[in-house]
Every structure is written in structure tokens, then in C-alpha cells.
Short mmCIF file of C-alpha atoms and ligand atoms in Angstrom, two decimals:
data_model
loop_
_atom_site.label_atom_id
_atom_site.label_comp_id
_atom_site.label_asym_id
_atom_site.label_seq_id
_atom_site.Cartn_x
_atom_site.Cartn_y
_atom_site.Cartn_z
CA MET F 709 -52.47 -50.99 -28.22
CA PHE F 710 -48.80 -50.90 -26.72
CA GLU F 711 -47.11 -49.72 -29.50
CA ARG F 712 -49.45 -47.07 -29.66
CA LEU F 713 -49.57 -45.73 -26.74
CA LYS F 714 -45.85 -46.11 -27.20
CA ARG F 715 -46.26 -43.33 -30.34
CA LEU F 716 -48.71 -40.99 -28.06
CA ASN F 717 -46.13 -40.62 -25.43
CA PRO F 718 -42.30 -41.68 -26.24
CA PHE F 719 -41.25 -41.35 -22.98
CA ARG F 720 -44.20 -43.48 -20.66
CA GLU F 721 -41.91 -47.08 -20.43
CA SER F 722 -38.45 -45.43 -20.33
CA LEU F 723 -39.98 -42.90 -17.41
CA GLN F 724 -41.53 -45.85 -16.05
CA LYS F 725 -38.70 -46.55 -12.60
CA THR F 726 -39.14 -42.60 -11.82
CA ARG F 727 -43.57 -43.19 -12.45
CA GLU F 728 -43.25 -45.65 -9.68
CA THR F 729 -40.21 -45.38 -7.58
CA VAL F 730 -41.67 -41.63 -7.46
CA PHE F 731 -44.31 -39.86 -9.11
CA ALA F 732 -47.16 -42.53 -8.20
CA ARG F 733 -45.73 -42.33 -4.46
CA VAL F 734 -46.24 -37.73 -5.44
CA THR F 735 -49.99 -38.67 -6.83
CA ASN F 736 -50.89 -41.29 -3.93
CA LEU F 737 -49.67 -38.42 -1.26
CA PHE F 738 -51.79 -35.95 -3.07
CA THR F 739 -54.77 -38.24 -2.27
CA GLN F 740 -54.60 -37.29 0.92
CA GLN F 741 -57.26 -34.99 2.62
CA VAL F 742 -54.83 -32.44 4.72
CA ILE F 743 -52.77 -30.42 3.65
CA ASP F 744 -49.61 -30.40 6.44
CA ASP F 745 -46.34 -30.61 7.26
CA ALA F 746 -46.25 -34.42 6.88
CA LEU F 747 -47.02 -33.70 3.30
CA TRP F 748 -44.24 -31.19 2.81
CA GLU F 749 -41.51 -32.72 4.40
CA GLU F 750 -42.18 -36.33 2.33
CA LEU F 751 -42.98 -34.33 -1.45
CA GLU F 752 -39.72 -33.21 -0.74
CA GLU F 753 -37.75 -36.14 -0.12
CA LEU F 754 -39.25 -37.63 -3.05
CA LEU F 755 -38.55 -34.90 -5.60
CA ILE F 756 -34.47 -35.61 -4.58
CA ARG F 757 -35.49 -39.01 -4.17
CA SER F 758 -35.82 -38.19 -8.20
CA ASP F 759 -32.37 -36.95 -8.91
CA VAL F 760 -34.39 -33.38 -9.03
CA GLY F 761 -31.97 -31.43 -6.87
CA VAL F 762 -32.19 -30.34 -3.01
CA ASP F 763 -31.52 -27.04 -4.45
CA ILE F 764 -34.50 -27.19 -6.93
CA THR F 765 -36.47 -29.10 -4.25
CA MET F 766 -36.75 -26.61 -1.77
CA ASP F 767 -38.47 -23.82 -4.95
CA ILE F 768 -40.66 -25.82 -5.80
CA VAL F 769 -42.57 -26.57 -2.37
CA GLN F 770 -42.03 -22.64 -1.21
CA ALA F 771 -44.22 -21.51 -5.44
CA LEU F 772 -46.54 -24.12 -3.84
CA GLN F 773 -47.07 -23.40 -0.81
CA VAL F 774 -47.56 -19.87 -2.10
CA ARG F 775 -49.55 -20.88 -4.65
CA VAL F 776 -52.14 -23.47 -1.47
CA VAL F 777 -52.33 -19.38 0.14
CA GLN F 778 -53.20 -16.75 -3.18
CA ASP F 779 -55.61 -20.17 -4.56
CA ARG F 780 -56.47 -20.81 -1.15
CA LEU F 781 -56.47 -25.03 -1.50
CA THR F 782 -57.31 -26.81 0.89
CA GLN F 783 -57.71 -30.49 -0.29
CA ALA F 784 -54.12 -32.13 -1.71
CA ARG F 785 -55.42 -33.79 -4.14
CA GLU F 786 -55.78 -29.70 -5.77
CA LEU F 787 -52.51 -30.43 -5.60
CA GLU F 788 -51.15 -31.80 -8.51
CA ALA F 789 -51.66 -29.55 -11.42
CA ALA F 790 -49.97 -26.88 -9.61
CA LEU F 791 -46.90 -29.54 -9.14
CA ARG F 792 -47.02 -30.16 -12.89
CA LEU F 793 -47.07 -25.83 -13.34
CA GLU F 794 -43.92 -25.56 -12.20
CA LEU F 795 -42.29 -28.37 -13.08
CA LEU F 796 -42.85 -26.94 -16.83
CA LYS F 797 -41.93 -24.05 -15.08
CA LEU F 798 -38.59 -25.85 -15.10
CA LEU F 799 -38.53 -26.94 -18.55
CA GLY F 800 -38.93 -23.64 -20.04
CA GLY F 801 -42.56 -23.92 -20.76
CA PRO F 802 -44.15 -26.31 -23.60
CA ASN F 803 -42.43 -24.66 -26.27
CA THR F 804 -40.28 -27.50 -27.50
CA GLU F 805 -37.45 -26.14 -29.04
CA GLY F 806 -36.20 -28.78 -32.66
CA LEU F 807 -33.13 -28.65 -34.03
CA ARG F 808 -31.76 -25.73 -34.84
CA GLN F 809 -31.74 -25.57 -39.00
CA HIS F 810 -28.81 -22.98 -41.14
CA PRO F 811 -29.95 -23.67 -44.05
CA PRO F 812 -28.49 -25.23 -46.74
CA MET F 813 -26.21 -27.27 -44.23
CA THR F 814 -27.37 -27.17 -40.95
CA SER F 815 -23.66 -28.56 -38.88
CA ILE F 816 -24.03 -30.15 -35.81
CA MET F 817 -21.20 -31.30 -33.43
CA VAL F 818 -22.06 -33.46 -30.26
CA VAL F 819 -19.66 -33.90 -27.57
CA GLY F 820 -19.26 -35.00 -24.11
CA VAL F 821 -17.44 -38.06 -22.00
CA ASN F 822 -16.88 -41.25 -23.02
CA GLY F 823 -19.06 -44.03 -21.78
CA VAL F 824 -22.87 -41.83 -22.23
CA GLY F 825 -23.77 -42.55 -25.19
CA LYS F 826 -22.55 -40.33 -27.68
CA THR F 827 -22.35 -42.72 -30.17
CA THR F 828 -25.72 -44.28 -30.23
CA SER F 829 -27.31 -41.24 -29.99
CA ILE F 830 -25.07 -40.14 -32.78
CA ALA F 831 -26.49 -43.00 -35.42
CA LYS F 832 -30.25 -41.76 -33.51
CA LEU F 833 -30.07 -39.02 -34.59
CA THR F 834 -28.90 -40.01 -38.01
CA ARG F 835 -31.87 -42.21 -38.51
CA TYR F 836 -34.52 -39.42 -37.21
CA LEU F 837 -33.58 -36.94 -39.58
CA GLN F 838 -33.36 -39.61 -41.89
CA GLU F 839 -37.02 -39.50 -41.27
CA GLN F 840 -37.65 -36.58 -41.12
CA GLY F 841 -36.89 -36.65 -45.40
CA SER F 842 -33.44 -35.09 -44.22
CA SER F 843 -29.85 -35.84 -45.86
CA VAL F 844 -27.41 -36.63 -43.55
CA ILE F 845 -23.36 -36.57 -43.70
CA ILE F 846 -22.01 -38.12 -40.52
CA ALA F 847 -17.73 -37.33 -39.73
CA ALA F 848 -16.13 -39.30 -37.18
CA GLY F 849 -13.54 -37.20 -35.20
CA ASP F 850 -13.78 -39.52 -32.44
CA THR F 851 -10.42 -39.88 -34.04
CA PHE F 852 -8.02 -41.00 -31.15
CA ARG F 853 -10.61 -43.98 -30.27
CA ALA F 854 -10.58 -46.25 -32.71
CA ALA F 855 -13.14 -47.85 -32.02
CA ALA F 856 -15.34 -45.24 -31.90
CA VAL F 857 -14.60 -45.00 -35.32
CA GLU F 858 -15.58 -48.33 -36.49
CA GLN F 859 -18.57 -47.76 -34.37
CA LEU F 860 -19.22 -45.04 -36.54
CA SER F 861 -18.67 -46.87 -39.63
CA ILE F 862 -20.78 -49.84 -39.06
CA TRP F 863 -23.38 -47.49 -38.29
CA GLY F 864 -22.94 -46.05 -41.49
CA GLU F 865 -23.50 -48.68 -43.84
CA ARG F 866 -26.64 -49.90 -41.38
CA LEU F 867 -28.06 -46.78 -42.65
CA ASN F 868 -26.16 -45.52 -45.32
CA VAL F 869 -25.23 -42.65 -44.98
CA GLN F 870 -21.59 -41.10 -45.99
CA VAL F 871 -18.87 -41.32 -42.92
CA ILE F 872 -15.87 -39.10 -43.28
CA LYS F 873 -12.50 -40.69 -40.86
CA GLN F 874 -9.35 -41.06 -41.41
CA THR F 875 -6.75 -42.99 -40.46
CA SER F 876 -6.43 -43.01 -36.38
CA SER F 877 -5.64 -40.43 -34.86
CA ALA F 878 -5.00 -38.24 -37.64
CA ASP F 879 -5.98 -34.65 -37.32
CA PRO F 880 -9.96 -34.81 -36.26
CA GLY F 881 -9.42 -30.26 -37.83
CA ALA F 882 -9.26 -32.08 -41.02
CA VAL F 883 -11.93 -35.00 -40.44
CA VAL F 884 -14.37 -32.09 -40.08
CA TYR F 885 -13.08 -29.74 -42.36
CA ASP F 886 -12.87 -32.43 -44.69
CA ALA F 887 -16.40 -33.70 -44.00
CA LEU F 888 -18.50 -29.85 -44.54
CA GLN F 889 -16.45 -29.63 -47.86
CA ALA F 890 -18.11 -32.96 -49.19
CA GLY F 891 -21.64 -32.24 -47.73
CA LEU F 892 -21.32 -28.90 -48.95
CA ALA F 893 -20.60 -29.98 -52.46
CA ARG F 894 -23.23 -32.87 -52.62
CA GLY F 895 -26.42 -30.83 -51.25
CA ILE F 896 -26.46 -32.47 -47.25
CA ASP F 897 -29.19 -31.45 -45.09
CA TYR F 898 -27.17 -31.72 -42.11
CA VAL F 899 -23.04 -33.43 -40.69
CA ILE F 900 -23.17 -34.44 -37.89
CA ILE F 901 -19.49 -34.01 -36.59
CA ASP F 902 -18.55 -36.56 -33.46
CA THR F 903 -16.01 -35.79 -31.03
CA ALA F 904 -13.36 -36.97 -28.26
CA GLY F 905 -14.33 -37.96 -25.27
CA ARG F 906 -10.80 -38.30 -23.46
CA LEU F 907 -8.16 -36.75 -23.46
CA HIS F 908 -5.36 -36.70 -21.45
CA THR F 909 -6.51 -33.31 -18.95
CA LYS F 910 -10.46 -31.68 -19.77
CA PHE F 911 -8.81 -28.83 -20.50
CA ASN F 912 -6.79 -30.48 -23.67
CA LEU F 913 -10.16 -32.25 -24.12
CA MET F 914 -11.69 -27.91 -24.82
CA GLU F 915 -8.47 -27.27 -26.43
CA GLU F 916 -9.16 -30.05 -29.65
CA LEU F 917 -12.90 -28.92 -29.00
CA LYS F 918 -12.45 -25.87 -29.69
CA LYS F 919 -10.10 -26.08 -32.74
CA VAL F 920 -12.66 -28.52 -34.41
CA GLN F 921 -15.05 -25.57 -34.43
CA ARG F 922 -12.32 -23.24 -35.68
CA VAL F 923 -11.96 -25.41 -38.05
CA ALA F 924 -15.17 -26.19 -38.70
CA ARG F 925 -16.19 -22.33 -39.51
CA LYS F 926 -13.88 -22.13 -42.05
CA VAL F 927 -15.73 -23.56 -43.78
CA ASP F 928 -18.46 -21.80 -42.80
CA GLU F 929 -18.35 -18.50 -40.55
CA THR F 930 -21.29 -19.52 -39.12
CA SER F 931 -20.90 -22.91 -38.34
CA VAL F 932 -21.72 -25.27 -36.13
CA HIS F 933 -24.16 -24.88 -35.64
CA GLU F 934 -25.77 -27.02 -33.16
CA ILE F 935 -23.65 -28.19 -30.15
CA LEU F 936 -25.53 -31.05 -27.99
CA LEU F 937 -24.39 -32.98 -25.29
CA VAL F 938 -24.73 -36.10 -24.23
CA LEU F 939 -25.63 -36.86 -20.41
CA ASP F 940 -25.75 -39.90 -19.51
CA ALA F 941 -30.05 -39.68 -17.09
CA THR F 942 -28.02 -42.37 -14.72
CA SER F 943 -25.63 -40.91 -13.92
CA GLY F 944 -26.89 -37.93 -11.71
CA GLN F 945 -24.65 -35.47 -10.00
CA ASN F 946 -22.19 -36.19 -12.45
CA ALA F 947 -24.07 -35.64 -15.24
CA LEU F 948 -24.42 -31.95 -13.50
CA GLU F 949 -20.58 -31.31 -12.77
CA GLN F 950 -20.37 -31.96 -17.41
CA THR F 951 -23.24 -29.74 -17.55
CA ARG F 952 -20.56 -27.27 -16.51
CA VAL F 953 -17.33 -28.19 -18.02
CA PHE F 954 -18.54 -28.39 -21.43
CA GLY F 955 -21.25 -25.45 -21.77
CA GLU F 956 -18.08 -22.75 -20.27
CA ALA F 957 -16.13 -24.79 -23.09
CA VAL F 958 -18.31 -24.90 -25.78
CA GLY F 959 -21.49 -23.41 -25.73
CA VAL F 960 -23.76 -26.06 -25.49
CA THR F 961 -27.24 -25.72 -27.26
CA GLY F 962 -28.70 -28.27 -26.36
CA VAL F 963 -28.56 -31.38 -24.50
CA ILE F 964 -29.35 -34.84 -25.54
CA LEU F 965 -30.70 -37.37 -22.16
CA THR F 966 -29.34 -40.53 -22.72
CA LYS F 967 -30.37 -44.10 -20.22
CA LEU F 968 -33.58 -42.93 -18.96
CA ASP F 969 -34.75 -46.12 -19.26
CA GLY F 970 -32.20 -47.35 -17.27
CA THR F 971 -33.17 -45.26 -13.48
CA ALA F 972 -35.18 -44.32 -10.77
CA LYS F 973 -33.67 -40.84 -11.53
CA GLY F 974 -35.56 -39.31 -14.55
CA GLY F 975 -35.88 -36.42 -12.28
CA VAL F 976 -32.70 -35.10 -13.32
CA ALA F 977 -33.76 -33.67 -16.34
CA PHE F 978 -35.25 -30.34 -14.34
CA ALA F 979 -32.45 -30.04 -12.53
CA ILE F 980 -29.89 -29.97 -16.02
CA ARG F 981 -32.37 -27.77 -17.80
CA LYS F 982 -32.06 -25.54 -14.75
CA ARG F 983 -28.10 -25.64 -14.20
CA LEU F 984 -27.93 -25.90 -18.04
CA ASN F 985 -30.37 -22.38 -19.31
CA VAL F 986 -30.09 -25.15 -21.93
CA PRO F 987 -32.52 -27.15 -23.90
CA ILE F 988 -32.47 -30.45 -23.60
CA LYS F 989 -33.16 -31.65 -27.20
CA PHE F 990 -33.78 -35.70 -27.71
CA VAL F 991 -33.99 -38.13 -24.79
CA GLY F 992 -32.59 -42.08 -25.38
CA THR F 993 -34.99 -44.73 -24.38
CA GLY F 994 -33.56 -47.44 -24.62
CA GLU F 995 -30.01 -48.99 -26.71
CA LYS F 996 -32.23 -49.73 -30.22
CA VAL F 997 -31.60 -47.77 -32.45
CA THR F 998 -35.56 -45.88 -32.51
CA ASP F 999 -35.58 -45.70 -28.54
CA PHE F 1000 -34.87 -41.55 -29.69
CA ALA F 1001 -37.69 -38.52 -29.20
CA PRO F 1002 -37.30 -35.28 -29.60
CA PHE F 1003 -37.85 -33.23 -26.38
CA ASP F 1004 -41.62 -32.83 -25.56
CA ALA F 1005 -41.94 -31.26 -22.26
CA GLU F 1006 -45.72 -31.93 -21.40
CA GLN F 1007 -45.28 -35.38 -22.63
CA PHE F 1008 -42.56 -35.41 -20.22
CA ILE F 1009 -44.70 -33.71 -16.68
CA ASP F 1010 -47.91 -36.37 -17.79
CA ALA F 1011 -44.94 -39.28 -18.35
CA LEU F 1012 -44.40 -38.77 -15.07
CA PHE F 1013 -47.41 -38.59 -13.72
CA ASN F 1014 -49.36 -40.59 -16.36
CA ASN F 1015 -49.61 -44.54 -16.42
CA ALA F 1016 -51.79 -44.82 -18.44
P1 LIG U 358 -19.81 -43.70 -25.77
O1 LIG U 358 -19.04 -43.89 -25.34
O2 LIG U 358 -20.69 -42.60 -25.38
O3 LIG U 358 -19.84 -43.14 -27.44
O4 LIG U 358 -20.86 -44.67 -26.03
P2 LIG U 358 -21.42 -45.89 -26.39
O5 LIG U 358 -23.24 -45.01 -27.77
O6 LIG U 358 -21.01 -46.32 -27.05
O7 LIG U 358 -23.57 -46.31 -25.50
C1 LIG U 358 -22.49 -46.90 -24.76
C2 LIG U 358 -23.41 -47.81 -24.06
O8 LIG U 358 -24.87 -47.40 -23.94
C3 LIG U 358 -24.16 -48.59 -25.29
O9 LIG U 358 -24.30 -50.95 -24.55
C4 LIG U 358 -25.17 -48.34 -25.46
O10 LIG U 358 -25.99 -49.59 -26.30
C5 LIG U 358 -25.66 -48.06 -24.15
N1 LIG U 358 -26.36 -47.31 -24.66
C6 LIG U 358 -26.72 -45.80 -24.89
N2 LIG U 358 -28.12 -45.58 -25.00
C7 LIG U 358 -28.63 -45.56 -24.47
C8 LIG U 358 -29.97 -45.09 -23.71
O11 LIG U 358 -30.77 -44.36 -24.50
N3 LIG U 358 -30.79 -45.74 -23.07
C9 LIG U 358 -29.68 -47.39 -22.36
N4 LIG U 358 -30.96 -48.66 -21.60
N5 LIG U 358 -28.93 -47.66 -23.58
C10 LIG U 358 -27.95 -47.38 -23.99
#
């Protein structure tokens, strides 16, 4: 039964903390009879606590207040549907954007600072694509971290995919070039490129990522097709700063939001979506390779409010 529920809504379990700490209280608030200033204040406080962000919270509350007047709402319990609608708008509506497809071979560059769950997310994404019937090659482009290359090699063996690597401190561009060539030659559907998460300066890191893109274009001038930024949901405002830096430097096309299970601040998803203006494409919901789900805005919001 439990497994079935989890399959039905993959976010329910991982949003438990956010739901219990914030949204269950919002629902309780809405069982009040009257809509008054105290209700608005408490709603603001709760939304801010979930890391939705102050600006967005103000926008949401204002939109709800407008709706109260326009739709002549008098009962607080009528507000939940209105709030869900506003949250859905923030996530860009119900349409869920999957991965970009670029047959015969799609290249995906995965970026993000060390520790956010980049390596694990690459393994999860690989497994997800395999489950869809696609073939994958991984390019171990984080040549600065021997541990990352090793970790990817272990995942490669477990998932039975080829990991293209060179000796540590090799040129990441060369690894990426080799991987894309190998992918094309073997008729592979997806090449997933790991990248460095820390260099001596932010400038160096961004230059390195741009270089990887330039090298990839030498093999296929339309690549890379997708640049996924991995963000740790537990890092709150820090994650927002990362979206800004990476967004400006490399043109992120989607987000993988990790560690949603470890935080009560799942509201950060709304702030990220608004700030970066690119879709969240996948969510990491635990440490296992199967704890991974394509983002679905309606399911996400439903899991925030619904326990059952
Ligand atoms: P990297 O340095 O960005 O490559 O990070 P790793 O992939 O090595 O992950 C860092 C830690 O975060 C590891 O202990 C992972 O098991 C853990 N991790 C990654 N994704 C998730 C997730 O979605 N949920 C939880 N709870 N832990 C995660």
C-alpha cells in the first residue's frame, strides 16, 4: 500500500518535513472562520519559514487578497484552492517539461558546486534514462577530483554504462570530446557530462564550463543540449546565489533539486523557479539511486498539502 502511494506521488514522502512544519499549519489556518489581518500575517510567516522567500511570499499574499475581493470569498477555507493556484503559477503551470531531446544523441552537462549531490544525481539520471529504454555514456569531466572519477566509475559498473575518463588532472575538454565521439560512433542516446564543482576562483570555474561547451560543439555544433544545475534544497538562500552565478555564466536549462527529503524548506523550489526562470526538471528524494523523480508541479503542490 505504502509503496503504491509512493509511486502515485513520488514527492509525498520527501516533502513530509515541509508539509508538517509549514503546509499542514497553513491548512489549519484556513479552517478558521474569518479572513482577517492575523490570518494574513500568520500565512506570511509560514511561507517565509518554508524558504519561499520574502518577495514571493508578499506577492502570493497580495494575489490572494485580490482574489478574496474579486471572488467575494468570505470563508478562510476557500483560500486553499486559491493558494494552490498561485503556487502552480509560480512553478510555470501544470505542464511538466521533460528533458530536451536531440536525436540521434542528446548531450547533458551537469553543473553545480561540490557536495550538492552532483555525482549521485548523474547516477540517478542514468538509471532513469535506462528505465525509459535509452542508452547512456558518462563523461567523467570533473578531472580535478580523483574521488569523483572513481565514484562515477563505480556507478558505471553498477549501472552497466561506459564511463569515459582520463587520468586525474587531464584536460576535461579532452574527456568530453572522447565521450561525445564514442557516443556518436556507438549510437548512444544520451551523453551525461560531469563537470568540476570547485576551482580556485569562480571565474576559473565558469571559464572551464564554457570551454567544455566549446569543445562539445566541435563534435556536434548543436551541443550541449541541456545544462542541468544541481541544487541542494537544504542550502536555502545559498542555493539561490548559486542559481544566479551559474545561470549568468553558462545558461542553465533546468534544475535538479536534491535532498528535498532532508529539509522543511521545500518552498525553496518556488524561489528557484522564479529566480532562475528555468524549470525544475528532476528532484532527488533520498540517497538511493531510485530516489529520483521527474518534476511534476501539480504532484509537488499536492504533496505539500496532502498527507494521504
Ligand atoms: P557531489 O559532491 O555534488 O558530487 O555530491 P555527491 O553526489 O557525492 O553527494 C553528496 C552527499 O549527498 C552523499 O552523501 C549523497 O548520498 C547525498 N545525496 C545526494 N542526493 C541526495 C538526495 O536527494 N537526498 C539525500 N538525503 N541525500 C542525497
